[in-house]
Coordinates of C-alpha atoms in Angstrom, one line a residue:
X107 CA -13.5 -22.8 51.4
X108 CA -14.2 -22.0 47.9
X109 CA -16.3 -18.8 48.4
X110 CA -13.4 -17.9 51.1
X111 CA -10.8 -18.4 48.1
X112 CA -13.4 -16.2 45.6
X113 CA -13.6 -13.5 48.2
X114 CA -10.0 -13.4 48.6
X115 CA -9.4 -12.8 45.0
X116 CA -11.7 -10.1 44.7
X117 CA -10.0 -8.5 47.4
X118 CA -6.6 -9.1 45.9
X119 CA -7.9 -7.6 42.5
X120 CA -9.3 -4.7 44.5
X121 CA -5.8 -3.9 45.5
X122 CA -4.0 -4.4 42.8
X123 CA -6.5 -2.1 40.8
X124 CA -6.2 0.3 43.7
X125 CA -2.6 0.6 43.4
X126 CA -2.7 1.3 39.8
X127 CA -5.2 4.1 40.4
X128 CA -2.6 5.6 42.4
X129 CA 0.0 5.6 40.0
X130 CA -2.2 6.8 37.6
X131 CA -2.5 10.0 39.4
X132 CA 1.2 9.9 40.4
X133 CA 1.7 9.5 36.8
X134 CA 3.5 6.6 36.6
X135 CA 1.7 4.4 34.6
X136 CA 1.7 3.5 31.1
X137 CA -1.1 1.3 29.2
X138 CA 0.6 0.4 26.3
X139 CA -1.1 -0.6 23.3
X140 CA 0.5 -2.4 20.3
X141 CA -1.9 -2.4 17.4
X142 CA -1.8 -3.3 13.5
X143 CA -3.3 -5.5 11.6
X144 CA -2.4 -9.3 10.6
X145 CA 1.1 -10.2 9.6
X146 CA 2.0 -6.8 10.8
X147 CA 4.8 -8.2 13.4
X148 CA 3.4 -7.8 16.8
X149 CA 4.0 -10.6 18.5
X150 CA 7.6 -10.1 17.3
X151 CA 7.5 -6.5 18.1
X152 CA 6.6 -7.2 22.0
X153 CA 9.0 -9.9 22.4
X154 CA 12.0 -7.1 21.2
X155 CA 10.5 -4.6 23.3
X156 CA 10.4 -6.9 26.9
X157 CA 13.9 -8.3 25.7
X158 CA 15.5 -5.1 25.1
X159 CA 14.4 -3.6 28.7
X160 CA 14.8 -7.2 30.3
X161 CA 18.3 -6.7 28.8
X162 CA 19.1 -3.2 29.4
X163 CA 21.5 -3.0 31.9
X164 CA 23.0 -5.7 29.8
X165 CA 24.0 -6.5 26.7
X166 CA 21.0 -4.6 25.2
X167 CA 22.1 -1.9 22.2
X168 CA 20.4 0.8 22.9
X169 CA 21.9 4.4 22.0
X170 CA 18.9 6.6 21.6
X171 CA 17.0 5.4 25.0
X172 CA 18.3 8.3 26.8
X173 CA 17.6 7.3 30.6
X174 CA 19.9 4.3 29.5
X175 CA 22.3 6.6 28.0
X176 CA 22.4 8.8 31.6
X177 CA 23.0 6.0 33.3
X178 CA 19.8 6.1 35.8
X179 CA 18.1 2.6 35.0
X180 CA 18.8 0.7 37.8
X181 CA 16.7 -2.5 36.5
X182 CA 14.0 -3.9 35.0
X183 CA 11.3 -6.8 36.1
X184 CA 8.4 -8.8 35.2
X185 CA 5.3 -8.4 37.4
X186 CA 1.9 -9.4 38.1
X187 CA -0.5 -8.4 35.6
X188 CA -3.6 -7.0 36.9
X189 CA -6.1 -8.2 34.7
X190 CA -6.4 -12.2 35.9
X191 CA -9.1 -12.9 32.8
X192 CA -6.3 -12.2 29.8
X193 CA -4.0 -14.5 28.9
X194 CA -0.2 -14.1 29.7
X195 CA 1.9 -13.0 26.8
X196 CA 4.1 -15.5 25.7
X197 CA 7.7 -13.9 26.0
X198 CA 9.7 -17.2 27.5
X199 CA 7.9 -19.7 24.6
X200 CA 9.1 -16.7 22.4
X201 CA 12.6 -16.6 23.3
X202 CA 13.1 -20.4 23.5
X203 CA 12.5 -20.2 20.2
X204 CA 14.6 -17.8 18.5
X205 CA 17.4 -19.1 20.9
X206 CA 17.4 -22.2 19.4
X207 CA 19.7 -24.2 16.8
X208 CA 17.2 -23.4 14.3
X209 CA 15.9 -20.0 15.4
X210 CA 11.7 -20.1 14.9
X211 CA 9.7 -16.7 15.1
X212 CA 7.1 -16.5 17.9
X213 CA 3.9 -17.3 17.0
X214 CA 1.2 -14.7 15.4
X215 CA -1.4 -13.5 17.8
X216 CA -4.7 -15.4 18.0
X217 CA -6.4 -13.7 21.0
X218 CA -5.5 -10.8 23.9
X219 CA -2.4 -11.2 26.1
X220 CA -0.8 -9.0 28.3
X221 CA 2.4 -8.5 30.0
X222 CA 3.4 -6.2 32.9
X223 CA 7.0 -4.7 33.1
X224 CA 8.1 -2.5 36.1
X225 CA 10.9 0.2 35.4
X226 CA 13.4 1.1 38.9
X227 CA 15.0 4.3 37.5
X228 CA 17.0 7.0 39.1
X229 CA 15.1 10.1 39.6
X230 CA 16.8 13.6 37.9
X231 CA 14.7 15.6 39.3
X232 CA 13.6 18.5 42.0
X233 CA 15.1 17.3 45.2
X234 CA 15.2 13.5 44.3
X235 CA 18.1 14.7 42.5
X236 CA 20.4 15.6 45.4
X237 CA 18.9 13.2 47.4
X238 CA 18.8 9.6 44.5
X239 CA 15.9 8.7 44.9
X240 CA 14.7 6.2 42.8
X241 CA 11.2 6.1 40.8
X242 CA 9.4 3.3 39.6
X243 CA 7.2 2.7 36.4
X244 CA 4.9 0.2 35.8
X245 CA 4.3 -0.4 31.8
X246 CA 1.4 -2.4 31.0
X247 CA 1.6 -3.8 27.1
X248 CA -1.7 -5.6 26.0
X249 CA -1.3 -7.8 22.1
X250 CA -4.4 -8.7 20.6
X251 CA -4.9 -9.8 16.6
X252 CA -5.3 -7.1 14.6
X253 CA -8.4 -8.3 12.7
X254 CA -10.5 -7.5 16.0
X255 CA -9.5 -4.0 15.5
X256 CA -11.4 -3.6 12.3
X257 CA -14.8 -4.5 14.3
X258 CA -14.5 -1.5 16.5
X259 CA -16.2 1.4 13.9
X260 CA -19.6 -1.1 13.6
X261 CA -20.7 0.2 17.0
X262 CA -21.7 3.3 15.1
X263 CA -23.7 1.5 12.1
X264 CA -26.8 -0.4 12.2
X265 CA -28.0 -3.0 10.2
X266 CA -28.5 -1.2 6.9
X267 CA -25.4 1.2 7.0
X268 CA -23.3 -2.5 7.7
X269 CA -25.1 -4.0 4.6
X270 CA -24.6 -0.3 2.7
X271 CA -20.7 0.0 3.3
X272 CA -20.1 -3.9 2.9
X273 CA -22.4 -4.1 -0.5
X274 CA -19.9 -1.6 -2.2
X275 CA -17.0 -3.0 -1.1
X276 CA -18.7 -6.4 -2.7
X277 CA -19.1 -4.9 -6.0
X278 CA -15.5 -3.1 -6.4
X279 CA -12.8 -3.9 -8.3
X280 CA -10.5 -7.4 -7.4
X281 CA -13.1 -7.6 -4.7
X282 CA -15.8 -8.3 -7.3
X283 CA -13.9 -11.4 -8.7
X284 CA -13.6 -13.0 -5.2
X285 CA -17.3 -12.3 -4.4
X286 CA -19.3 -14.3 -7.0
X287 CA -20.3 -17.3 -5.1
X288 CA -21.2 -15.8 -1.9
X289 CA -22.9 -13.2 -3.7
X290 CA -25.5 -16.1 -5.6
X291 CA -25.4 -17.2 -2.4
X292 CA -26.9 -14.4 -0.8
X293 CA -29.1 -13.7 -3.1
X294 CA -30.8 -17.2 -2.8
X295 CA -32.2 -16.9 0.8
X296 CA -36.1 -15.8 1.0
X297 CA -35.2 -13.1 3.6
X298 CA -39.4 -13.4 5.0
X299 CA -39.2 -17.0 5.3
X300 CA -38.9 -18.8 8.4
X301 CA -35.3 -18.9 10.1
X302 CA -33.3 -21.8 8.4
X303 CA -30.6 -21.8 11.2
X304 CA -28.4 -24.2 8.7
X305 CA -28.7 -22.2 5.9
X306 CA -27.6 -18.8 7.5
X307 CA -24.7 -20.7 9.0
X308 CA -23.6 -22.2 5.5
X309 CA -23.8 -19.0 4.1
X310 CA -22.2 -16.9 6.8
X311 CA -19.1 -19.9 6.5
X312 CA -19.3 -18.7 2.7
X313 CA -18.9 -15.1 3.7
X314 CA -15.9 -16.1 6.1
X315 CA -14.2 -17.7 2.9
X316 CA -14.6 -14.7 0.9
X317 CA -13.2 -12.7 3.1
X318 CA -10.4 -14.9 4.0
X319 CA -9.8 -15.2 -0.2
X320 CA -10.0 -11.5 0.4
X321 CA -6.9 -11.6 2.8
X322 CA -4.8 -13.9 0.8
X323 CA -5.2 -11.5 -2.4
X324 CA -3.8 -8.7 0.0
X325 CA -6.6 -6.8 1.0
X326 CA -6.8 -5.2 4.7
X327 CA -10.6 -3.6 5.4
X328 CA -12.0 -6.8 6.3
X329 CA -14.8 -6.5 8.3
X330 CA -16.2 -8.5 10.5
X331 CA -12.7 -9.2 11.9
X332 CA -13.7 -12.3 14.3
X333 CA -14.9 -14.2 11.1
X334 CA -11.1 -14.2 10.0
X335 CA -10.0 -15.3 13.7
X336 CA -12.8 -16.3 15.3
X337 CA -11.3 -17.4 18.6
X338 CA -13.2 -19.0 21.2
X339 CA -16.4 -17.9 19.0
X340 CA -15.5 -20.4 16.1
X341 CA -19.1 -22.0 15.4
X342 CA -21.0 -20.0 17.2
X343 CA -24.3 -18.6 16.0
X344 CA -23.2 -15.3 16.8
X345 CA -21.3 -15.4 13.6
X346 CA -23.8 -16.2 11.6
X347 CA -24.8 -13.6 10.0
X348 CA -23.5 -11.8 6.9
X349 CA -24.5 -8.7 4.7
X350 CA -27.3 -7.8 2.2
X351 CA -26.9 -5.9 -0.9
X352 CA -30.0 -3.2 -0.6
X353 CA -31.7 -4.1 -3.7
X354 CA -32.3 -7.5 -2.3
X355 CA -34.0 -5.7 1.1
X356 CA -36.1 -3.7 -1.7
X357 CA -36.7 -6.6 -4.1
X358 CA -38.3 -8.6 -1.1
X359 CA -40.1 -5.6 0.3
X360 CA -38.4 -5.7 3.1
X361 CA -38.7 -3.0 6.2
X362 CA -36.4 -3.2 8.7
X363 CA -38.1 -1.7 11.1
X364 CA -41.2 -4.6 11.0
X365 CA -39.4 -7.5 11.0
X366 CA -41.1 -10.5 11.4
X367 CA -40.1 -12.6 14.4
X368 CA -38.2 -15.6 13.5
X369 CA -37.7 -15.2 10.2
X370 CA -34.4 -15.4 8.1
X371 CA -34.0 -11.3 8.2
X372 CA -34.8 -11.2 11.8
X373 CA -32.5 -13.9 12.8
X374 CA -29.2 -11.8 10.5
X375 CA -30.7 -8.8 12.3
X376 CA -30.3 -10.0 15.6
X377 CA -27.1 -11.4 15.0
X378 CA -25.3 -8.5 14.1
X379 CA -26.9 -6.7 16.6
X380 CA -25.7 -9.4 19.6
X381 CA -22.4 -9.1 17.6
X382 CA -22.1 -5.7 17.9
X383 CA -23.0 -5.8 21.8
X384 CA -21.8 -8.8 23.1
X385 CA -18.6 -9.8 21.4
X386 CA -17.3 -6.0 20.1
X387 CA -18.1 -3.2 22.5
X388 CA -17.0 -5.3 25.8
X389 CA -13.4 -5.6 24.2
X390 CA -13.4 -2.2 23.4
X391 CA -14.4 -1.2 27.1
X392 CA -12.3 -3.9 28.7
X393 CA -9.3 -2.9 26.5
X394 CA -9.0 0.3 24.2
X395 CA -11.2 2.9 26.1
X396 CA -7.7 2.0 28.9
X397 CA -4.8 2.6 26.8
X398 CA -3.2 5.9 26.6
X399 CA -0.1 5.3 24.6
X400 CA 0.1 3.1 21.3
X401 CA 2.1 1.9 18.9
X402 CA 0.6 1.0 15.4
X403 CA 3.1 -1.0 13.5
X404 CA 2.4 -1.1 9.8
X405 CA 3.4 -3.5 7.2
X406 CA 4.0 -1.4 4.2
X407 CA 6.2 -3.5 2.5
X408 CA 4.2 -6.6 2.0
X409 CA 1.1 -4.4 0.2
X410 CA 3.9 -3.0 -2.2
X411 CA 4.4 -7.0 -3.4
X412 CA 1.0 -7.4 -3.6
X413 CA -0.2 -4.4 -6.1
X414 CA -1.9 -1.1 -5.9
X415 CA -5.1 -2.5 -4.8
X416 CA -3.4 -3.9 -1.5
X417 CA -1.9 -0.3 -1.0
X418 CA -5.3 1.5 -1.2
X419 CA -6.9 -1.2 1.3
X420 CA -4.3 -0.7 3.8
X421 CA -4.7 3.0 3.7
X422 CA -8.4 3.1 4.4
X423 CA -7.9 0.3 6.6
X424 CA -5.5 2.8 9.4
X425 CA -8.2 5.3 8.5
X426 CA -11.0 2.8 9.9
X427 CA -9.0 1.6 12.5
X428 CA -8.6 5.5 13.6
X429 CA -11.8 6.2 14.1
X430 CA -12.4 4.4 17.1
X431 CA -9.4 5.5 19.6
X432 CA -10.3 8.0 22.3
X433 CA -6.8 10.8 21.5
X434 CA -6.0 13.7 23.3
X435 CA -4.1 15.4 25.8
X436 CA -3.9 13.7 29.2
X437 CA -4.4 15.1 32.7
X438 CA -4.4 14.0 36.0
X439 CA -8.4 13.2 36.0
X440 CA -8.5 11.9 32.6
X441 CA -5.0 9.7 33.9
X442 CA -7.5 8.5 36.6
X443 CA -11.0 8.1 35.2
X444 CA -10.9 8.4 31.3
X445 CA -7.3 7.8 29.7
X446 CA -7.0 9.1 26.3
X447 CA -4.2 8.2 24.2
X448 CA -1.7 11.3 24.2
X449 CA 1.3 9.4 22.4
X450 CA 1.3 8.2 19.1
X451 CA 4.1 5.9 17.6
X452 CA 3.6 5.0 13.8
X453 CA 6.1 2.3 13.2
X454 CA 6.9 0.7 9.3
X455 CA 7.6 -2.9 9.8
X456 CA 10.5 -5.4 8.6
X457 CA 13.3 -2.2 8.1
X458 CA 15.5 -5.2 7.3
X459 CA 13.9 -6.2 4.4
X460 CA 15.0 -3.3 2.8
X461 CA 18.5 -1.5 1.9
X462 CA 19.2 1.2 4.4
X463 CA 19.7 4.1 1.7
X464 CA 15.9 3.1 1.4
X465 CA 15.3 3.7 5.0
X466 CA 14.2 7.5 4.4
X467 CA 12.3 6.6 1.5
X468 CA 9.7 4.0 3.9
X469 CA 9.6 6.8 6.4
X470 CA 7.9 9.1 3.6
X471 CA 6.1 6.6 2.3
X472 CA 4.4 5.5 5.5
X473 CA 3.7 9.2 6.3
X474 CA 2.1 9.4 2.9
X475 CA -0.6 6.7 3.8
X476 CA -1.3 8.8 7.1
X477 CA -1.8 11.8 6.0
X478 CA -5.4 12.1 6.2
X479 CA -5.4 9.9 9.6
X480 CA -3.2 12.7 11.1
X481 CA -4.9 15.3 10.8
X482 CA -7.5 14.9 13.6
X483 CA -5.1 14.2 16.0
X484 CA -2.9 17.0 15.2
X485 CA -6.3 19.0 16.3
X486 CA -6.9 16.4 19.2
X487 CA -3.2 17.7 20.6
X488 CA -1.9 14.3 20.1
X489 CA 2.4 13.8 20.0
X490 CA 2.9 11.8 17.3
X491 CA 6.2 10.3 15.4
X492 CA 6.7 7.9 12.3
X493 CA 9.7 5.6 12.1
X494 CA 10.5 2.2 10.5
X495 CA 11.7 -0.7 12.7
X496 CA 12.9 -4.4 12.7
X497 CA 12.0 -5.3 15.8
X498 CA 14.3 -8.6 15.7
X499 CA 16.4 -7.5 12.7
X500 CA 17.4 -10.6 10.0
X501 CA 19.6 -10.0 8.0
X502 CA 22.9 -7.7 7.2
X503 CA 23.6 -5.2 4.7
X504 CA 26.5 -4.4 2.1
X505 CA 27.4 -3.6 -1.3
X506 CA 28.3 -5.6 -4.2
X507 CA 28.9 -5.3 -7.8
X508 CA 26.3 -6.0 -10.7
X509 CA 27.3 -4.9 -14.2
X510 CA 30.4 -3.0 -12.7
X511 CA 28.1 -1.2 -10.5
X512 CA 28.5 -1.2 -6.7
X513 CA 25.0 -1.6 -5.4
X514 CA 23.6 -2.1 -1.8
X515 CA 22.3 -5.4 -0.8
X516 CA 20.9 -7.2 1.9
X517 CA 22.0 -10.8 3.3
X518 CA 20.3 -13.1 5.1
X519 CA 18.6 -16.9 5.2
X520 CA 15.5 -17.4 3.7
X521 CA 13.0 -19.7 5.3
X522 CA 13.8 -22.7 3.4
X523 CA 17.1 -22.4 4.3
X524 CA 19.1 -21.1 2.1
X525 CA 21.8 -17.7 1.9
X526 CA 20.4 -15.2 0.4
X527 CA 21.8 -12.1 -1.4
X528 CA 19.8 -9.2 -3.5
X529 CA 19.1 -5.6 -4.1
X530 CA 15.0 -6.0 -2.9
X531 CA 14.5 -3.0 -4.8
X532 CA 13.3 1.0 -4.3
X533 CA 11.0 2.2 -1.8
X534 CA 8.5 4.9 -3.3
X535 CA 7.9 8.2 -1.3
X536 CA 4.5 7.9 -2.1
X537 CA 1.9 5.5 -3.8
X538 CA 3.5 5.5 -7.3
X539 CA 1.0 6.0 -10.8
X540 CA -0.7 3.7 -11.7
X541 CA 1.3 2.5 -15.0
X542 CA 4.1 1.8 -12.6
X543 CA 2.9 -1.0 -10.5
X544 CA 2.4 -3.0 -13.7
X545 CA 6.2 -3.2 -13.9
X546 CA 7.0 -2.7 -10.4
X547 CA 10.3 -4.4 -9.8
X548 CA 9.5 -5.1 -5.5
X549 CA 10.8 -8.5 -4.1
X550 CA 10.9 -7.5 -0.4
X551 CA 12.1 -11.3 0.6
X552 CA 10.9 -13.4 3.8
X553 CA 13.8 -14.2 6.4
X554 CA 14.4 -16.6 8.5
X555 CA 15.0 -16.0 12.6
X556 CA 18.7 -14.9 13.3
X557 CA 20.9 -17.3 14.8
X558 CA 22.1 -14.8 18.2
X559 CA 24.6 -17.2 19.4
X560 CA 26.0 -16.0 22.6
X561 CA 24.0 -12.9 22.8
X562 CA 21.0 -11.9 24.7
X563 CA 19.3 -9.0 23.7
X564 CA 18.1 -9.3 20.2
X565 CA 19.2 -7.2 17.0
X566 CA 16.9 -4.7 15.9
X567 CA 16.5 -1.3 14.0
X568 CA 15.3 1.8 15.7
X569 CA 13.6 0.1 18.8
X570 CA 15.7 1.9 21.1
X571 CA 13.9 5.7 19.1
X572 CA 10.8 4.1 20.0
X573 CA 11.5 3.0 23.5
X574 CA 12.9 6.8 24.3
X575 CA 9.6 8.2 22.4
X576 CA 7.4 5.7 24.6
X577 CA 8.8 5.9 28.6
X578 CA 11.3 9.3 28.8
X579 CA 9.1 11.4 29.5
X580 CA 7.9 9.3 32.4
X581 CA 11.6 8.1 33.5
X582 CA 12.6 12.0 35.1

């Protein structure tokens, strides 16, 4: 009975992956991907994005989604998802909690989820014009924690480049400060001796906390990712493992190309190694080398509050995260057998947290911080946009007068509780000297979850721009 059960569900699967093969070629497929890293708004950006199609024919505001504004949605439903192994995004839990008398945010991704949406949509052209026929497009939108994106570039290092790149990053600036302990840690371990399976795991813990002090202090390029959520992998020996400065390798003579089996260096070699092939290049074949349209949301805001140093750190953080995405043009064999991602949506985070006459000012700022990313894919053919969005937008804006001055303001709850009004201050177009972060004048506040009362669809900013950018070309 069971292996009837098993065979059943293969066969099921079979379809179902049949089915989107064919709309692949028929075009009528999109594998979404929604990127950034931690703290970045994902999980809130998804939940806007299902609510505002769930809603669309509804109460939904949605001006610049221009199959909406034409009139030819004719609805919008869950479905299915194909991939039975991933875990089911968490819209309704997410919902139920922003609907509530005390609206909560949904909860911050800690592992891959996915969700399936399918689109019915009047057709506007050739004949199924005259005749109204109606199309259908299945979007598939995979979450995941935006730490495990950081892994992706150590496919292309090996032990020594890994212990090269992460013994600089050691030894620079704040970092330096944070890194003392685990660096007399590291230093310590007899690298020739026998493999002390305790003693790499106590220090590989220590290497975690560093890198978690790392994240507090408002750094991004952390690297490995999994030590920060480790997931399902939390005391496993396959995190282990931890970098070594190259004068240590030398000091101890070591040659990593004679290592002695079961020793200490053998054991961190093999980690990484097992790391690298086990745990990191499975999710990016199961997941990234599929997508073909993504959205990286980017929290600018937060590494203006935390200083300069944060800034730099996300920059070369998007940079490292764009090196490992397959971009390009898409046809109908590349649709079928090789997606590449031909649509690229660079999204600012938290809009609300700022004035709106600063709203043009995050848009230049973000585009400064991509410069250098963009250029490849402007070569690779790649369409790509930069906006600013609240995905669930909390609070209001106005004016008021300070000093017989009428300046903008925002409005909203904070998370204690309590009304807040103030002028959060003025976005820079571009990373600012260096004298001026030591008097930088940013309070870009947290808010609490709107209360929607009667409504629906949630408030946003600009997630209707990015919802036209994402499916109107497929919705003719």
């Amino acid at each position: 009975m069971d292996k009837s059960n098993s065979a059943q569900r293969y066969v099921n699967q079979a379809l179902q992956q049949a089915k989107l093969a064919g709309a692949r070629i028929a075009d009528k497929h999109i594998n979404l991907a929604v990127t950034g890293l931690s703290k970045s708004g994902k999980t809130a950006f998804i939940t806007s994005l299902m609510n505002q199609l769930l809603e669309v024919n509804e109460d939904a505001v949605l001006p610049f989604f221009s199959t909406k504004r034409e009139g030819r949605i004719i609805g919008v439903k869950r479905s299915t998802q194909v991939d039975l192994t991933c875990s089911r995004f968490a819209y309704e839990d997410a919902i139920a909690g922003l609907s509530g008398s005390i609206p909560k945010w949904p909860q911050s991704t800690t592992g891959i989820s996915q969700i399936r949406l399918v689109i019915r949509y009047q057709k506007k052209s050739g004949l199924s014009k005259w005749l109204r026929e109606d199309g259908k497009l299945t979007l598939d939108i995979t979450d995941y924690p935006g730490e495990w994106l950081l892994d992706l570039p150590l496919l292309d290092m090996d032990f020594a480049q890994w212990c090269e790149y992460s013994s600089k990053q050691l030894m620079d600036g704040k970092r330096a400060a944070l890194a003392n302990q685990i660096l007399r840690d590291i230093e310590c371990i007899d690298l020739q001796g026998s493999g002390d399976e305790l003693l790499l795991q106590r220090t590989a813990e220590s290497y975690a906390d560093y890198l978690k002090q790392c994240q507090s202090a408002g750094f991004q390029l952390l690297v490995p990712g999994r030590f920060l959520l480790p997931g399902e992998l939390l005391g496993a020996p396959v995190l282990h493992f931890f970098p070594l400065s190259l004068s240590q390798l030398k000091e101890q003579n070591v040659d990593l190309s004679k290592l002695v089996k079961g020793s200490n260096i053998a054991l961190l070699v093999k980690r990484f190694e097992y790391y690298k092939q086990h745990v990191v290049r499975p999710f990016y074949e199961q997941h990234f080398k599929r997508f073909d349209r993504q959205i990286i949301l980017v929290d600018c805001l937060s590494a203006l509050n935390k200083g300069v140093h944060s800034y730099h750190d996300l920059q070369a953080a998007l940079n490292w995260i764009m090196q490992s995405f397959a971009y390009g043009s898409s046809n109908v064999l590349k649709r079928l057998f090789k997606p590449k991602i031909d649509k690229l949506v660079f999204a600012a985070s938290k809009a609300d947290h700022i004035t709106p006459d600063q709203q043009v000012n995050l848009v230049k700022l973000l585009d400064s911080m991509l410069r250098d990313a963009r250029k490849q894919l402007q070569f690779d053919g790649v369409v790509t946009e930069s906006t600013l969005i609240a995905a669930i937008k909390a609070s209001t804006s106005g004016k008021t007068q300070i000093n017989g001055e009428m300046l903008p303001v925002l409005q909203g709850t904070t998370e204690e509780g309590a009304s807040l009004t103030l002028f959060p201050g003025e976005v820079p177009t571009s990373c600012p000297h260096a004298d001026f972060w030591q008097n930088q004048g940013f309070e870009f506040p947290k808010f609490a979850a709107p209360l929607l009362g009667e409504r629906h669809a949630l408030p946003h900013i600009r997630m209707d721009q990015v919802i036209d950018f994402i499916l109107a070309d497929k919705l003719v």
